[in-house]
């Protein structure tokens, strides 16, 4: 398998090169573009590490949406007044600390125990009882359901934090960061043709998550990206932040998760336990609601804080 | 119907832990969906229930004399995640609930939806974030799984950062950004530590990890790296010197109620995790070494924070720097508990006094600092500013507020009769008992510094000379009472005999790592 | 441009049904590998597929309302085949130039007065012609009168680019059904 | 039959790699932004198409193969819209420097 | 066969790397933007080759998502520049150094 | 050396690079980028651990528990990036600066 090793080495070098580029690029835009390329290649690494679930998340979220957000910020940075670099003393100290951390971690990687302790067998062994085929989904929705539940609340919280950055007078308006003034025809065409296909793929990713790589986070991310595409071209309008409907959608996933979890007290014998025989449908219901909530939350996170009610501001 | 899991275990009262964790989460979602004026109502309705739950948990623990435990989803660790509350957790849950109740009552006046609109930005954000802080804190205090605790920490970060910049001024935005970057770095390092633990021992469950660390002969290098990385990350979140840069501007710029929550509770969460890491996870021999480093940093923080607090011109900045110093005291617990000299006490089946002292410091500082920030908020609201040099004679205009501030100060200085006195007394005597007199010097110097900077506030405030002050805005009596209540809490702690702090020891004695085996 | 309700009528519903069928086909393509035994596909799988296709159709109809006007499938097929072929030729063309020992380029702009009205079809024309060898639409310019012209960047102005574009456009109008009332 | 298919895969994939190389060589040799864009959008799409074509005999049929073709079509759609988008950006920039032709 | 596919993947990665060097060097943002296009096709091709060579399940789905979002990445490139009112187009600006070297 | 170790070393280097950038980069956006590099380095290390664990058992898989944790962490990192960028944009609007220099 030396060819595989060579391919992996090439991949690792490419990634390191892009990371260095991201750190030293002269313009912020260049650095962000380097980072997006980096994210895409990291998705390939996840494939090489046999973690396709993660690769899907990385491709959609880590490279796609993150790059989108960062590029938007890069374009709005002030052009002048570059910040002063810290003094050489701090840089030296930081360099020493970082190098020490990196070297220590490298040593740890080389010294990891020969017999890798793992929970993989336990996670796989309990899957049939849940009716699932994808152990990652089993971990996310059953064994460690509490993490996922809190995680979906974190997304809502991030959105509240984002909205709280609005100006007082703008509260109740629509998010306005995405609308571009005069989208080019090619972009509009893309926003007309791609979203239906994206919806199919998004729903498919959620649905297949039960048996194969995929799941609510991946599906929700694709759906959010498609929504953002239509927002950018003005084909759809973002909802007002005061609306109750959009908030219901945002909490639908965590709320259903919580409700089924509480029902588990009586039906499954414990909080967040699924009654035997009903695990799969309940898990799929939770995943469906989560997909929807995640899609709305991610889309609104990209759409930015609300702007005043009097139409979009350029 | 049968549960799918077979190995699940839960103690009587275990569902209370789920309730404590999920009540704020459910309330958060409800408040967010209902919005507008309902958000405040939801919070004010939930807080007493949460307080009741915390009391019930403490009662259950005292009644049973053992910790509560609950396996979520019926999946036992290491595959599943469990919740766990010992006496310390219960104490902190209770403290959190009391402080948040006070903050909720206090904040009503600041975060009312103005008439004429159905919803406003700051109130919605504040009330939902308050619930989120609560959820995050409870999750941290109940967590038993390193990754679950990571999610809890993130929940806390996402709740705390926007609280800092609710006013929207450029200074607070910059402060929030700095806080966020520090907090993120901290969580990433913590996560890396968790990953390494998992890689070395195949579990994230704290008791299992501790058992495996104790049984394996040589400690894996990964575990050492993990502990170091986690500690560094958590120190950044706790704002221990020299990773404190973010704290003063963040806490000083937040609204008074927000500062109270941040200073009194949020920074304690990451301290609590450091405590758990070194006393519940790592073997005692290592803890003994790390304790010296941690305490040295703590001592530096006590002195450095005290000196900087002396030099502040604004009341809120002074209180923020005071937090820096008071956090330092917490870290003195490490060498005082994890010390060979403390072993005989453990053999007698008792927890070292330093342990009780540390917990008492945590709790009394929470009450005192929340009271101080809220008192400062009242003063700033009444005067329209919080410059120290403009405080002359404020004691005549707002006697109750200044009295509350002074009471809280009493506790910070460690003067009797106060919780601060009891805690510092316990720490002092422990340092002498274990032959570590140098920490005694630090504590005494810290007490002097605290006295000095509080004198800078109280002397002009209580002076009777000078022209009478004019208030920009009247102060509501009810808010003063809330502040006074909290300050009294911090004092009353010192009047209770030490023996009644048995709660903080329940569930700790059997745990590995406290002192030497 | 905001979301427009599609016009009613049998043409509309026929068009929407056709799209829905297409999307369901796409779903089968996506989800198919998961079915170990195609004869015993769980009904719920099919139901979710139908739901997904309905959602996609709904989005499609809202984003790109079907326009009246007949679509000639045969011509459309020829159009697609032509552009697939064009993209192959285009790629080879670029490769030939890239590998040529002496760079033989004469880049420049070509203004092509377009007959297709603005809207999805013109955008489609732009997208398709970006696959044609040697051309890349870069913008549009108003023409004298009411017309409009697309500006193309060409790799080699010596080639008969404009003729090719005219041929493509004719084929597209034939395939998609020209309609004066278009957008 | 298998040998023929294997041969087909090898030849087609190798050809695809050549087209990727052509795109990169074009990037290196072509003089300005817009001509480089030509190289990118056209050669790489064809390269991907050939790679997909070459992989078709190696994957489960029909679904795996059809999925690969769908990937190529999507990439083609992306290319067909990205090309004009970036071209427009570059053109606007060039026009800022000199009057349009 | 799988070794050949891995070599092909390596070659594609190599050309992509070479192309990235050219593209990221600039000189304009529009040049750098075409990195999306390059990776959208080259990255997908490398992924497919790697995936088929190592017979990893779910790779086709990942390629599909990448192809879907390849266009989205390009939109990310364009959008922030369009929102400034459409007139002041930072894409059309020459490099804006942020950090003095 | 195996591929897994190789990626582990790569992750370690990324952590160092990200940490360095997070401390010394003057611009906030650069700090956010450095944070993302740091985060992805950490997750890569986690992935290496997962691959080792999964490889032992399933032969050709990755530890699903670790994968789930990585996915959760990725989502958190995204939300954090969005929040940081939103704060940054507000800061630039208010002060025209991209740095935190003069406030501390």
Short mmCIF file of N, CA, C and O in Angstrom, two decimals, chain B residues 379-459:
data_model
loop_
_atom_site.label_atom_id
_atom_site.label_comp_id
_atom_site.label_asym_id
_atom_site.label_seq_id
_atom_site.Cartn_x
_atom_site.Cartn_y
_atom_site.Cartn_z
N UNK B 379 -25.93 52.02 41.67
CA UNK B 379 -25.26 53.30 41.86
C UNK B 379 -25.05 53.98 40.51
O UNK B 379 -25.33 55.18 40.33
N UNK B 380 -24.57 53.19 39.53
CA UNK B 380 -24.32 53.77 38.22
C UNK B 380 -25.61 54.27 37.60
O UNK B 380 -25.65 55.34 36.98
N UNK B 381 -26.69 53.51 37.80
CA UNK B 381 -27.97 53.95 37.24
C UNK B 381 -28.45 55.22 37.91
O UNK B 381 -29.00 56.12 37.25
N UNK B 382 -28.23 55.32 39.22
CA UNK B 382 -28.72 56.47 39.94
C UNK B 382 -27.90 57.72 39.64
O UNK B 382 -28.44 58.83 39.54
N UNK B 383 -26.57 57.54 39.50
CA UNK B 383 -25.71 58.70 39.28
C UNK B 383 -25.53 59.02 37.80
O UNK B 383 -25.15 60.13 37.46
N UNK B 384 -25.73 58.03 36.95
CA UNK B 384 -25.45 58.24 35.54
C UNK B 384 -24.00 57.97 35.20
O UNK B 384 -23.59 58.14 34.06
N UNK B 385 -23.20 57.60 36.15
CA UNK B 385 -21.80 57.24 35.88
C UNK B 385 -21.35 56.34 37.01
O UNK B 385 -22.07 56.17 38.01
N UNK B 386 -20.14 55.78 36.88
CA UNK B 386 -19.63 55.01 38.02
C UNK B 386 -18.17 55.36 38.28
O UNK B 386 -17.38 54.51 38.66
N UNK B 387 -17.83 56.63 38.09
CA UNK B 387 -16.47 57.07 38.41
C UNK B 387 -16.30 57.09 39.93
O UNK B 387 -17.17 57.60 40.65
N UNK B 388 -15.18 56.55 40.38
CA UNK B 388 -14.97 56.48 41.83
C UNK B 388 -14.95 57.87 42.45
O UNK B 388 -15.45 58.07 43.55
N UNK B 389 -14.38 58.84 41.72
CA UNK B 389 -14.22 60.14 42.36
C UNK B 389 -15.55 60.87 42.47
O UNK B 389 -15.66 61.86 43.16
N UNK B 390 -16.56 60.38 41.80
CA UNK B 390 -17.87 61.04 41.90
C UNK B 390 -18.79 60.38 42.91
O UNK B 390 -19.97 60.67 42.96
N UNK B 391 -18.26 59.46 43.70
CA UNK B 391 -19.12 58.70 44.61
C UNK B 391 -19.32 59.39 45.96
O UNK B 391 -20.03 58.86 46.81
N UNK B 392 -18.68 60.52 46.19
CA UNK B 392 -18.72 61.15 47.50
C UNK B 392 -20.14 61.33 48.01
O UNK B 392 -21.00 61.92 47.33
N UNK B 393 -20.41 60.80 49.17
CA UNK B 393 -21.70 61.02 49.81
C UNK B 393 -22.81 60.14 49.29
O UNK B 393 -23.98 60.33 49.65
N UNK B 394 -22.50 59.16 48.47
CA UNK B 394 -23.56 58.32 47.92
C UNK B 394 -24.24 57.52 49.05
O UNK B 394 -25.41 57.16 48.95
N UNK B 395 -23.48 57.30 50.12
CA UNK B 395 -24.03 56.55 51.24
C UNK B 395 -25.24 57.24 51.86
O UNK B 395 -26.12 56.59 52.42
N UNK B 396 -25.29 58.56 51.77
CA UNK B 396 -26.44 59.25 52.35
C UNK B 396 -27.67 59.09 51.47
O UNK B 396 -28.80 59.08 51.93
N UNK B 397 -27.43 58.99 50.15
CA UNK B 397 -28.56 58.94 49.23
C UNK B 397 -29.07 57.51 49.06
O UNK B 397 -30.28 57.29 49.00
N UNK B 398 -28.14 56.58 48.98
CA UNK B 398 -28.54 55.19 48.78
C UNK B 398 -28.01 54.34 49.94
O UNK B 398 -27.14 53.49 49.75
N UNK B 399 -28.48 54.60 51.12
CA UNK B 399 -27.86 53.90 52.26
C UNK B 399 -27.94 52.39 52.15
O UNK B 399 -26.98 51.68 52.43
N UNK B 400 -29.08 51.89 51.71
CA UNK B 400 -29.23 50.43 51.70
C UNK B 400 -28.27 49.80 50.70
O UNK B 400 -27.63 48.78 50.98
N UNK B 401 -28.15 50.41 49.52
CA UNK B 401 -27.25 49.88 48.51
C UNK B 401 -25.81 49.87 49.01
O UNK B 401 -25.10 48.87 48.87
N UNK B 402 -25.41 50.98 49.58
CA UNK B 402 -24.02 51.07 50.04
C UNK B 402 -23.79 50.10 51.19
O UNK B 402 -22.73 49.48 51.29
N UNK B 403 -24.81 49.91 52.02
CA UNK B 403 -24.69 48.95 53.11
C UNK B 403 -24.49 47.54 52.55
O UNK B 403 -23.62 46.79 53.01
N UNK B 404 -25.28 47.23 51.54
CA UNK B 404 -25.15 45.91 50.92
C UNK B 404 -23.76 45.75 50.32
O UNK B 404 -23.10 44.70 50.47
N UNK B 405 -23.29 46.80 49.66
CA UNK B 405 -21.96 46.77 49.06
C UNK B 405 -20.91 46.52 50.15
O UNK B 405 -20.00 45.70 49.99
N UNK B 406 -21.07 47.20 51.28
CA UNK B 406 -20.10 47.05 52.36
C UNK B 406 -20.14 45.64 52.93
O UNK B 406 -19.10 45.05 53.23
N UNK B 407 -21.35 45.10 53.08
CA UNK B 407 -21.46 43.74 53.59
C UNK B 407 -20.75 42.75 52.67
O UNK B 407 -20.00 41.87 53.12
N UNK B 408 -21.00 42.93 51.37
CA UNK B 408 -20.33 42.06 50.41
C UNK B 408 -18.83 42.22 50.50
O UNK B 408 -18.07 41.25 50.44
N UNK B 409 -18.40 43.47 50.69
CA UNK B 409 -16.97 43.74 50.81
C UNK B 409 -16.37 43.04 52.01
O UNK B 409 -15.24 42.53 51.96
N UNK B 410 -17.15 43.00 53.07
CA UNK B 410 -16.72 42.31 54.28
C UNK B 410 -16.32 40.87 53.95
O UNK B 410 -15.29 40.36 54.39
N UNK B 411 -17.16 40.25 53.16
CA UNK B 411 -16.92 38.87 52.81
C UNK B 411 -15.68 38.74 51.92
O UNK B 411 -14.89 37.81 52.08
N UNK B 412 -15.54 39.68 51.00
CA UNK B 412 -14.37 39.61 50.11
C UNK B 412 -13.09 39.78 50.90
O UNK B 412 -12.08 39.11 50.66
N UNK B 413 -13.12 40.71 51.85
CA UNK B 413 -11.90 40.96 52.63
C UNK B 413 -11.60 39.79 53.55
O UNK B 413 -10.46 39.60 53.96
N UNK B 414 -12.63 39.06 53.92
CA UNK B 414 -12.42 37.95 54.83
C UNK B 414 -12.52 38.38 56.28
O UNK B 414 -11.86 37.83 57.16
N UNK B 415 -13.33 39.40 56.53
CA UNK B 415 -13.50 39.86 57.91
C UNK B 415 -14.67 39.13 58.54
O UNK B 415 -15.65 38.82 57.87
N UNK B 416 -14.60 38.82 59.82
CA UNK B 416 -15.73 38.17 60.48
C UNK B 416 -16.85 39.17 60.69
O UNK B 416 -16.57 40.36 60.84
N UNK B 417 -18.07 38.82 60.76
CA UNK B 417 -18.55 37.46 60.54
C UNK B 417 -19.05 37.34 59.12
O UNK B 417 -20.05 37.95 58.76
N UNK B 418 -18.41 36.61 58.28
CA UNK B 418 -18.86 36.48 56.90
C UNK B 418 -18.41 35.16 56.33
O UNK B 418 -17.51 34.51 56.88
N UNK B 419 -19.04 34.77 55.22
CA UNK B 419 -18.64 33.54 54.55
C UNK B 419 -17.20 33.62 54.09
O UNK B 419 -16.45 32.65 54.15
N UNK B 420 -16.80 34.83 53.66
CA UNK B 420 -15.43 35.02 53.22
C UNK B 420 -14.46 34.78 54.36
O UNK B 420 -13.39 34.17 54.18
N UNK B 421 -14.87 35.22 55.54
CA UNK B 421 -14.00 35.00 56.71
C UNK B 421 -13.85 33.51 56.97
O UNK B 421 -12.74 33.00 57.12
N UNK B 422 -14.99 32.82 57.00
CA UNK B 422 -14.93 31.39 57.29
C UNK B 422 -14.04 30.68 56.29
O UNK B 422 -13.18 29.87 56.65
N UNK B 423 -14.22 31.02 55.00
CA UNK B 423 -13.46 30.30 53.98
C UNK B 423 -11.97 30.62 54.13
O UNK B 423 -11.12 29.74 54.08
N UNK B 424 -11.68 31.90 54.29
CA UNK B 424 -10.27 32.26 54.35
C UNK B 424 -9.63 31.72 55.63
O UNK B 424 -8.44 31.37 55.65
N UNK B 425 -10.41 31.65 56.69
CA UNK B 425 -9.90 31.08 57.94
C UNK B 425 -9.53 29.62 57.74
O UNK B 425 -8.45 29.17 58.13
N UNK B 426 -10.44 28.91 57.09
CA UNK B 426 -10.17 27.49 56.84
C UNK B 426 -8.93 27.32 55.97
O UNK B 426 -8.09 26.44 56.20
N UNK B 427 -8.81 28.16 54.94
CA UNK B 427 -7.66 28.04 54.06
C UNK B 427 -6.37 28.38 54.81
O UNK B 427 -5.35 27.71 54.67
N UNK B 428 -6.45 29.46 55.61
CA UNK B 428 -5.26 29.86 56.37
C UNK B 428 -4.81 28.76 57.31
O UNK B 428 -3.63 28.40 57.34
N UNK B 429 -5.78 28.22 58.05
CA UNK B 429 -5.35 27.21 59.02
C UNK B 429 -4.84 25.97 58.31
O UNK B 429 -3.88 25.34 58.77
N UNK B 430 -5.44 25.67 57.15
CA UNK B 430 -4.93 24.51 56.41
C UNK B 430 -3.50 24.76 55.96
O UNK B 430 -2.66 23.86 55.99
N UNK B 431 -3.21 25.98 55.53
CA UNK B 431 -1.85 26.24 55.05
C UNK B 431 -0.86 26.13 56.19
O UNK B 431 0.27 25.71 55.99
N UNK B 432 -1.30 26.52 57.38
CA UNK B 432 -0.37 26.39 58.52
C UNK B 432 -0.24 24.92 58.91
O UNK B 432 0.87 24.42 59.13
N UNK B 433 -1.39 24.22 58.96
CA UNK B 433 -1.34 22.81 59.35
C UNK B 433 -0.45 22.00 58.43
O UNK B 433 0.25 21.09 58.85
N UNK B 434 -0.54 22.30 57.14
CA UNK B 434 0.25 21.49 56.21
C UNK B 434 1.64 22.06 56.03
O UNK B 434 2.39 21.61 55.16
N UNK B 435 1.99 23.07 56.79
CA UNK B 435 3.34 23.59 56.74
C UNK B 435 3.65 24.38 55.48
O UNK B 435 4.80 24.44 55.06
N UNK B 436 2.64 24.94 54.88
CA UNK B 436 2.90 25.74 53.68
C UNK B 436 2.63 27.21 54.01
O UNK B 436 1.71 27.82 53.47
N UNK B 437 3.46 27.78 54.86
CA UNK B 437 3.19 29.11 55.41
C UNK B 437 3.18 30.20 54.33
O UNK B 437 2.59 31.24 54.48
N UNK B 438 3.89 29.92 53.20
CA UNK B 438 3.97 31.00 52.19
C UNK B 438 2.61 31.36 51.62
O UNK B 438 2.35 32.50 51.29
N UNK B 439 1.73 30.37 51.54
CA UNK B 439 0.39 30.71 51.06
C UNK B 439 -0.32 31.62 52.07
O UNK B 439 -1.13 32.46 51.70
N UNK B 440 0.00 31.44 53.34
CA UNK B 440 -0.58 32.31 54.36
C UNK B 440 -0.24 33.77 54.08
O UNK B 440 -1.11 34.65 54.13
N UNK B 441 1.03 33.99 53.75
CA UNK B 441 1.45 35.36 53.48
C UNK B 441 0.67 35.94 52.31
O UNK B 441 0.21 37.07 52.35
N UNK B 442 0.53 35.11 51.27
CA UNK B 442 -0.19 35.60 50.08
C UNK B 442 -1.62 35.98 50.46
O UNK B 442 -2.13 37.03 50.07
N UNK B 443 -2.25 35.12 51.25
CA UNK B 443 -3.64 35.38 51.60
C UNK B 443 -3.77 36.65 52.43
O UNK B 443 -4.67 37.46 52.22
N UNK B 444 -2.82 36.82 53.35
CA UNK B 444 -2.90 38.02 54.17
C UNK B 444 -2.68 39.27 53.32
O UNK B 444 -3.41 40.26 53.44
N UNK B 445 -1.68 39.18 52.43
CA UNK B 445 -1.44 40.34 51.56
C UNK B 445 -2.67 40.61 50.70
O UNK B 445 -3.07 41.77 50.51
N UNK B 446 -3.27 39.54 50.20
CA UNK B 446 -4.47 39.71 49.38
C UNK B 446 -5.58 40.36 50.18
O UNK B 446 -6.29 41.24 49.68
N UNK B 447 -5.74 39.95 51.44
CA UNK B 447 -6.77 40.55 52.28
C UNK B 447 -6.52 42.05 52.46
O UNK B 447 -7.45 42.87 52.36
N UNK B 448 -5.25 42.41 52.66
CA UNK B 448 -4.92 43.83 52.82
C UNK B 448 -5.25 44.61 51.56
O UNK B 448 -5.84 45.70 51.61
N UNK B 449 -4.87 44.03 50.41
CA UNK B 449 -5.15 44.71 49.15
C UNK B 449 -6.65 44.88 48.97
O UNK B 449 -7.13 45.95 48.55
N UNK B 450 -7.40 43.83 49.28
CA UNK B 450 -8.84 43.92 49.15
C UNK B 450 -9.38 45.05 50.04
O UNK B 450 -10.20 45.87 49.60
N UNK B 451 -8.88 45.08 51.26
CA UNK B 451 -9.30 46.14 52.15
C UNK B 451 -8.99 47.50 51.56
O UNK B 451 -9.82 48.42 51.59
N UNK B 452 -7.82 47.61 50.97
CA UNK B 452 -7.41 48.91 50.44
C UNK B 452 -8.30 49.35 49.31
O UNK B 452 -8.79 50.49 49.28
N UNK B 453 -8.59 48.43 48.36
CA UNK B 453 -9.39 48.93 47.23
C UNK B 453 -10.85 49.12 47.62
O UNK B 453 -11.52 49.99 47.07
N UNK B 454 -11.32 48.34 48.57
CA UNK B 454 -12.70 48.59 48.99
C UNK B 454 -12.79 49.89 49.78
O UNK B 454 -13.78 50.61 49.71
N UNK B 455 -11.72 50.20 50.52
CA UNK B 455 -11.69 51.46 51.24
C UNK B 455 -11.82 52.63 50.27
O UNK B 455 -12.48 53.63 50.57
N UNK B 456 -11.19 52.48 49.10
CA UNK B 456 -11.28 53.56 48.10
C UNK B 456 -12.70 53.80 47.66
O UNK B 456 -13.05 54.87 47.19
N UNK B 457 -13.54 52.79 47.77
CA UNK B 457 -14.95 52.97 47.42
C UNK B 457 -15.74 53.46 48.62
O UNK B 457 -16.50 54.42 48.54
N UNK B 458 -15.54 52.77 49.74
CA UNK B 458 -16.42 53.00 50.87
C UNK B 458 -16.11 54.33 51.57
O UNK B 458 -17.03 54.99 52.06
N UNK B 459 -14.84 54.72 51.60
CA UNK B 459 -14.51 55.95 52.32
C UNK B 459 -15.25 57.16 51.74
O UNK B 459 -15.96 57.86 52.47
#
